[in-house]
Short mmCIF file of C-alpha atoms in Angstrom, two decimals:
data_model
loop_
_atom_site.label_atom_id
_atom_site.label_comp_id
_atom_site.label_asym_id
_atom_site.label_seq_id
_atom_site.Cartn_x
_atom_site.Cartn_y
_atom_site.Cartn_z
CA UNK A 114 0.00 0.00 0.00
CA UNK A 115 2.97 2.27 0.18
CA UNK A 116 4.43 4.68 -2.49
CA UNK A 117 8.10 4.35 -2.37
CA UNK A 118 8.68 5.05 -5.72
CA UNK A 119 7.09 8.02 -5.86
CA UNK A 120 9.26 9.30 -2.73
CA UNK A 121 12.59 8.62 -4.78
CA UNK A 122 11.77 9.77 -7.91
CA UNK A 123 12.98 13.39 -9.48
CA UNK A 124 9.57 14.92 -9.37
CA UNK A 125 11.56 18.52 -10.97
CA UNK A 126 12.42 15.95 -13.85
CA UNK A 127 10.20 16.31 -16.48
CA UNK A 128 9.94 12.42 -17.48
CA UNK A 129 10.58 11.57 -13.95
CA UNK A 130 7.02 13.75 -13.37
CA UNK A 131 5.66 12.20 -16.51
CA UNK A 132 5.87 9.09 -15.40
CA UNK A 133 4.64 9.87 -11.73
CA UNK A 134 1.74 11.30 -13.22
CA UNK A 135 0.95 8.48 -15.63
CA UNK A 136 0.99 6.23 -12.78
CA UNK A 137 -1.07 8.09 -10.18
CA UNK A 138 -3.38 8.75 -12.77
CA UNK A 139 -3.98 5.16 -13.44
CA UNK A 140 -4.33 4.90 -9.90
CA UNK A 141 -7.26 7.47 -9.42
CA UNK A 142 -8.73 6.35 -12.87
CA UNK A 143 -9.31 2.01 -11.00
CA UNK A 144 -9.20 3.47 -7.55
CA UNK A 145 -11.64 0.73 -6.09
CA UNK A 146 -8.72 -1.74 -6.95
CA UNK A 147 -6.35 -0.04 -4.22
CA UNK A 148 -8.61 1.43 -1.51
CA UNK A 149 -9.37 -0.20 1.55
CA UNK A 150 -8.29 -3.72 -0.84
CA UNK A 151 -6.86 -7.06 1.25
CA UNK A 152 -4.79 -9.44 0.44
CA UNK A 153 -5.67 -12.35 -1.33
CA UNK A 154 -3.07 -14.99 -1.85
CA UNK A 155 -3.91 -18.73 -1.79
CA UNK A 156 -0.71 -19.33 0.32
CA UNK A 157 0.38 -17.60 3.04
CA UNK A 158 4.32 -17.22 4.58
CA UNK A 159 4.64 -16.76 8.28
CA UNK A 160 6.93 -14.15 9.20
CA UNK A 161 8.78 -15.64 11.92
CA UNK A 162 8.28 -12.20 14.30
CA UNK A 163 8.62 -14.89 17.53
CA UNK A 164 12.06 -16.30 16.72
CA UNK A 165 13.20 -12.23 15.90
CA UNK A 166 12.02 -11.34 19.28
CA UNK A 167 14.07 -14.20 20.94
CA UNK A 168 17.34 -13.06 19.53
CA UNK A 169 17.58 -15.08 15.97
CA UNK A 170 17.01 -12.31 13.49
CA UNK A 171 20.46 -13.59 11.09
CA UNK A 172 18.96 -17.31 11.17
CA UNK A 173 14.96 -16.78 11.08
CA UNK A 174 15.54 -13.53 8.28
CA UNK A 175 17.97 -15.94 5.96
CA UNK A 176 15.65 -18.88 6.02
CA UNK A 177 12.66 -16.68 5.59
CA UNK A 178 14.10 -14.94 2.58
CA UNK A 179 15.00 -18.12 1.15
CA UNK A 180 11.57 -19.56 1.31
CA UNK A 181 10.31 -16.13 0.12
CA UNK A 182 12.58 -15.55 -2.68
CA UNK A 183 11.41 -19.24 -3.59
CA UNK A 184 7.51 -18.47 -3.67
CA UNK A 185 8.06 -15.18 -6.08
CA UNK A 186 10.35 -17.59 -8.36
CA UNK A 187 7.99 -20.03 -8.78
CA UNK A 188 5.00 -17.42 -8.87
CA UNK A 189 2.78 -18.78 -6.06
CA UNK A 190 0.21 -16.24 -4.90
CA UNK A 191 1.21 -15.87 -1.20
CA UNK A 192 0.24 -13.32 1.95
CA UNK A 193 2.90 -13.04 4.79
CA UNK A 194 1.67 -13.03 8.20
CA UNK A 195 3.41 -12.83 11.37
CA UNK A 196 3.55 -16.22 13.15
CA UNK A 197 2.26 -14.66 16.54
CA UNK A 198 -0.47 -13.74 14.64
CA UNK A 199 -1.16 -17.08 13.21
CA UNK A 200 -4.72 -18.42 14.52
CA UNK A 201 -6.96 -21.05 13.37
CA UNK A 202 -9.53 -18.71 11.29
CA UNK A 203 -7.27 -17.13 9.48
CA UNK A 204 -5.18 -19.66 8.54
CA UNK A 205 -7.82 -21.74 7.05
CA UNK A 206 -8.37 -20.23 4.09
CA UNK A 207 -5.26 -20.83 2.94
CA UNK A 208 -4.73 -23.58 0.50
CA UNK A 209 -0.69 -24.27 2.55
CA UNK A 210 1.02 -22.59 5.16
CA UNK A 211 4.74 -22.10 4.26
CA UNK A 212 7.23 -21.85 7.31
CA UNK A 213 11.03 -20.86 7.69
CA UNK A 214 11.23 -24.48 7.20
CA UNK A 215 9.34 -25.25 4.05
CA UNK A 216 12.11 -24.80 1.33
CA UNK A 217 13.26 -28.67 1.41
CA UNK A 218 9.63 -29.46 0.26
CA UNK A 219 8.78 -26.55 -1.98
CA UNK A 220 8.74 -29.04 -5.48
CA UNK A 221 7.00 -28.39 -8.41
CA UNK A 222 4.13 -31.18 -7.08
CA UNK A 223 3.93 -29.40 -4.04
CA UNK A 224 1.83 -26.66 -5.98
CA UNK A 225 -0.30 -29.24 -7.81
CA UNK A 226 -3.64 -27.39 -5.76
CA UNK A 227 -2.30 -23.57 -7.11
CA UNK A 228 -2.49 -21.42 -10.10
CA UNK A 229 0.25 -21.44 -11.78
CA UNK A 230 1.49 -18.93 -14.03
CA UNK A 231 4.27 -19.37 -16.79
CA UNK A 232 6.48 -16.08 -16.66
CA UNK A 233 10.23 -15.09 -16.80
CA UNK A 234 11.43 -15.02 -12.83
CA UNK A 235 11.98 -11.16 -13.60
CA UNK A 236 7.99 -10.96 -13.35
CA UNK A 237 6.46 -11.11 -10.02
CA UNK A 238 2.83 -11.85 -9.40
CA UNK A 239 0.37 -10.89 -6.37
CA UNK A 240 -3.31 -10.78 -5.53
CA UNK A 241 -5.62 -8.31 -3.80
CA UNK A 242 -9.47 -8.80 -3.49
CA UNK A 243 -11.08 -5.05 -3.66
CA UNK A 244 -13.12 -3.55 -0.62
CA UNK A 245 -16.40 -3.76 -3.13
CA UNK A 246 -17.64 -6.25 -5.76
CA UNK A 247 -16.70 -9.82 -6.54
CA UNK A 248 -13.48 -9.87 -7.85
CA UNK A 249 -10.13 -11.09 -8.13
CA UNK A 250 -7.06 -8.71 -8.88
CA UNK A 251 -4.07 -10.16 -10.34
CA UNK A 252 -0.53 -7.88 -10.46
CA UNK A 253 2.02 -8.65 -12.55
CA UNK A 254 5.33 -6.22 -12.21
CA UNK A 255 7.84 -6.64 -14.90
CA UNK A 256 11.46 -6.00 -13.59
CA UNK A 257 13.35 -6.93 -16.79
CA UNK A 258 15.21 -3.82 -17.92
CA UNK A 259 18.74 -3.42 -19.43
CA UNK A 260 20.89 -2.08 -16.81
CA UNK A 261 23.04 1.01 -17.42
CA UNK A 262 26.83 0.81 -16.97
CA UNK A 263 27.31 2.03 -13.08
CA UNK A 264 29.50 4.83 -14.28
CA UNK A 265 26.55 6.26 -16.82
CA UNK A 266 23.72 6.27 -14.44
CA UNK A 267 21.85 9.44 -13.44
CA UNK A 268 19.14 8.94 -10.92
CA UNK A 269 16.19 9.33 -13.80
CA UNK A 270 13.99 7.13 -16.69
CA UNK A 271 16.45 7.28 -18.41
CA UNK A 272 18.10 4.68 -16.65
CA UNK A 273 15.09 2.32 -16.45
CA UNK A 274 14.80 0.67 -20.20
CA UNK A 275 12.65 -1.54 -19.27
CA UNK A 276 12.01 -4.82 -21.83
CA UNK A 277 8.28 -5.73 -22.67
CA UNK A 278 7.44 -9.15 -21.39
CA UNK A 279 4.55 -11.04 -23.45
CA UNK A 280 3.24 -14.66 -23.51
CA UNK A 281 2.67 -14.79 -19.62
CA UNK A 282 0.14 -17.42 -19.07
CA UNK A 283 -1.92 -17.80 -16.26
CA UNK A 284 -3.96 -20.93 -14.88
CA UNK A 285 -6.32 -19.49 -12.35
CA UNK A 286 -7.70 -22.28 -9.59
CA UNK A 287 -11.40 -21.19 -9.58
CA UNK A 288 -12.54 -19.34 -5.81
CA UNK A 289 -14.59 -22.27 -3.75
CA UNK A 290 -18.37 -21.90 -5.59
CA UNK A 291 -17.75 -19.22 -8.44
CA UNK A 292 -16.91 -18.91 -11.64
CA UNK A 293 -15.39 -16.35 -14.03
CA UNK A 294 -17.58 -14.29 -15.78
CA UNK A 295 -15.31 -11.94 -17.29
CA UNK A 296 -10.83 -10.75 -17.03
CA UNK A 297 -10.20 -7.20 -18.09
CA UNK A 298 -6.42 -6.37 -18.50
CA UNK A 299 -5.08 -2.71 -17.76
CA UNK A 300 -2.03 -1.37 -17.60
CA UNK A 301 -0.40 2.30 -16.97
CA UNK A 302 0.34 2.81 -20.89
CA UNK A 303 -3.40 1.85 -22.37
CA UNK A 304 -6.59 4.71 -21.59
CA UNK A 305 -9.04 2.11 -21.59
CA UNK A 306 -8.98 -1.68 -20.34
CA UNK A 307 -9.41 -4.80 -22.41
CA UNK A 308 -11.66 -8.07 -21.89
CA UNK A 309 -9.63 -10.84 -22.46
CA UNK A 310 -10.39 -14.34 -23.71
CA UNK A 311 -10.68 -17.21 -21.36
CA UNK A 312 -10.45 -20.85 -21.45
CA UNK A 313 -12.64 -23.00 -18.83
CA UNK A 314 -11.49 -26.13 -17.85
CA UNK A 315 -12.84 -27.57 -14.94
CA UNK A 316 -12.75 -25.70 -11.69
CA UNK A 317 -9.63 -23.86 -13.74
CA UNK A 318 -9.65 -20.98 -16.16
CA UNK A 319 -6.48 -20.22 -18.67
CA UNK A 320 -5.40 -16.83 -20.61
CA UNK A 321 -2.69 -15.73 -21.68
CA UNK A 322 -1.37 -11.44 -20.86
CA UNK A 323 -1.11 -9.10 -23.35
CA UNK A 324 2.43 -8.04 -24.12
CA UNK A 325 3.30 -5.15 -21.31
CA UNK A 326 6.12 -2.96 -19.78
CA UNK A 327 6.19 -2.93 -16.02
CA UNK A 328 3.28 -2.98 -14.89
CA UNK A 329 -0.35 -4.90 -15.26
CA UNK A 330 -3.78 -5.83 -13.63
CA UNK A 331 -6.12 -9.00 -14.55
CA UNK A 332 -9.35 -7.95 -13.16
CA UNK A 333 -11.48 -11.49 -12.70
CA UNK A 334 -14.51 -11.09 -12.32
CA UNK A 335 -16.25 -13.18 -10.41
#
């Protein structure tokens, strides 16, 4: 929910403020995707607060990462949660609970129950359920870019060159008792969203992204 970005940033750079603008714009424009929106990841990571407080940051932070680093790899949908916070109700809704433990049995069967998404590592995916309506918001964040030489870089866009990413393809795990009436796909660069084509099968649902730069939404309706 934060905008760190937008606190490093050259605002008194005009493409720097181009780009802020695009952004916040597209922000206002599908507001009801970010306010007041949760979580909604069909995993969830305990963040193991407890051991911190007892003294084992190095240990508990390294095998957290690990496992973390892991999950955004392999593109599981996944919440964190601190493990003092862990209770009964709001772990059940969670299709597995991943631990500091969990990387020795984090194998491709392990995820048989997920989506599953075919991307490059460089994309990262997340989910958010809105405050209103029946839906399902997908992000996808493309951090593929060609990097400048460290002596040539100057703190702007100009540095970013990002590289399009297309052919993502998602496999959705239908919500308990709902289908998917509709997926619009948005991104920063476009005015207007797009419906995109779906393909049922069983309690899944396939489609496959548009080509885009950094940043994206799959709005499933639900």
């Amino acid at each position: 929910g934060g905008v760190i970005p937008g606190r490093i940033a050259n605002f008194n750079d005009p493409q720097s403020r181009q780009e802020l603008v695009r952004f916040f714009r597209f922000m206002k424009r599908y507001d009801d995707i970010y306010h007041a929106s949760t979580a909604a990841g069909e995993c969830l990571l305990l963040y193991p607060r407890s051991q911190v407080h007892e003294g084992h940051f190095r240990e508990a932070m390294s095998a957290f990462n690990a496992v973390g680093f892991k999950l955004l790899d392999d593109h599981v949908l996944f919440d964190v949660l601190p493990d003092d916070m862990a209770r009964p109700d709001n772990l059940a809704r969670y299709r597995r609970v991943f631990t500091i433990s969990s990387l020795g049995e984090m194998r491709p069967e392990y995820y048989d129950s997920l989506s599953r998404f075919e991307a490059p590592s460089t994309v990262r995916v997340s989910a958010s359920r809105p405050e209103k309506g029946n839906i399902w918001d997908i992000h996808f964040v493309n951090y593929n870019r060609k990097e400048p030489p460290e002596n040539e870089r100057t703190g702007l866009p100009a540095d970013e060159n990002p590289i399009p990413v297309s052919g993502v393809k998602a496999d959705l795990v239908s919500l308990a008792g709902l289908s998917v009436r509709k997926i619009e796909w948005m991104t920063p660069e476009s005015p207007e969203s797009r419906e995109l084509g779906i393909e049922p099968a069983g309690n899944r649902m396939h489609f496959t992204a548009p080509e885009f730069l950094v940043y994206a939404v799959a709005r499933v309706h639900l």
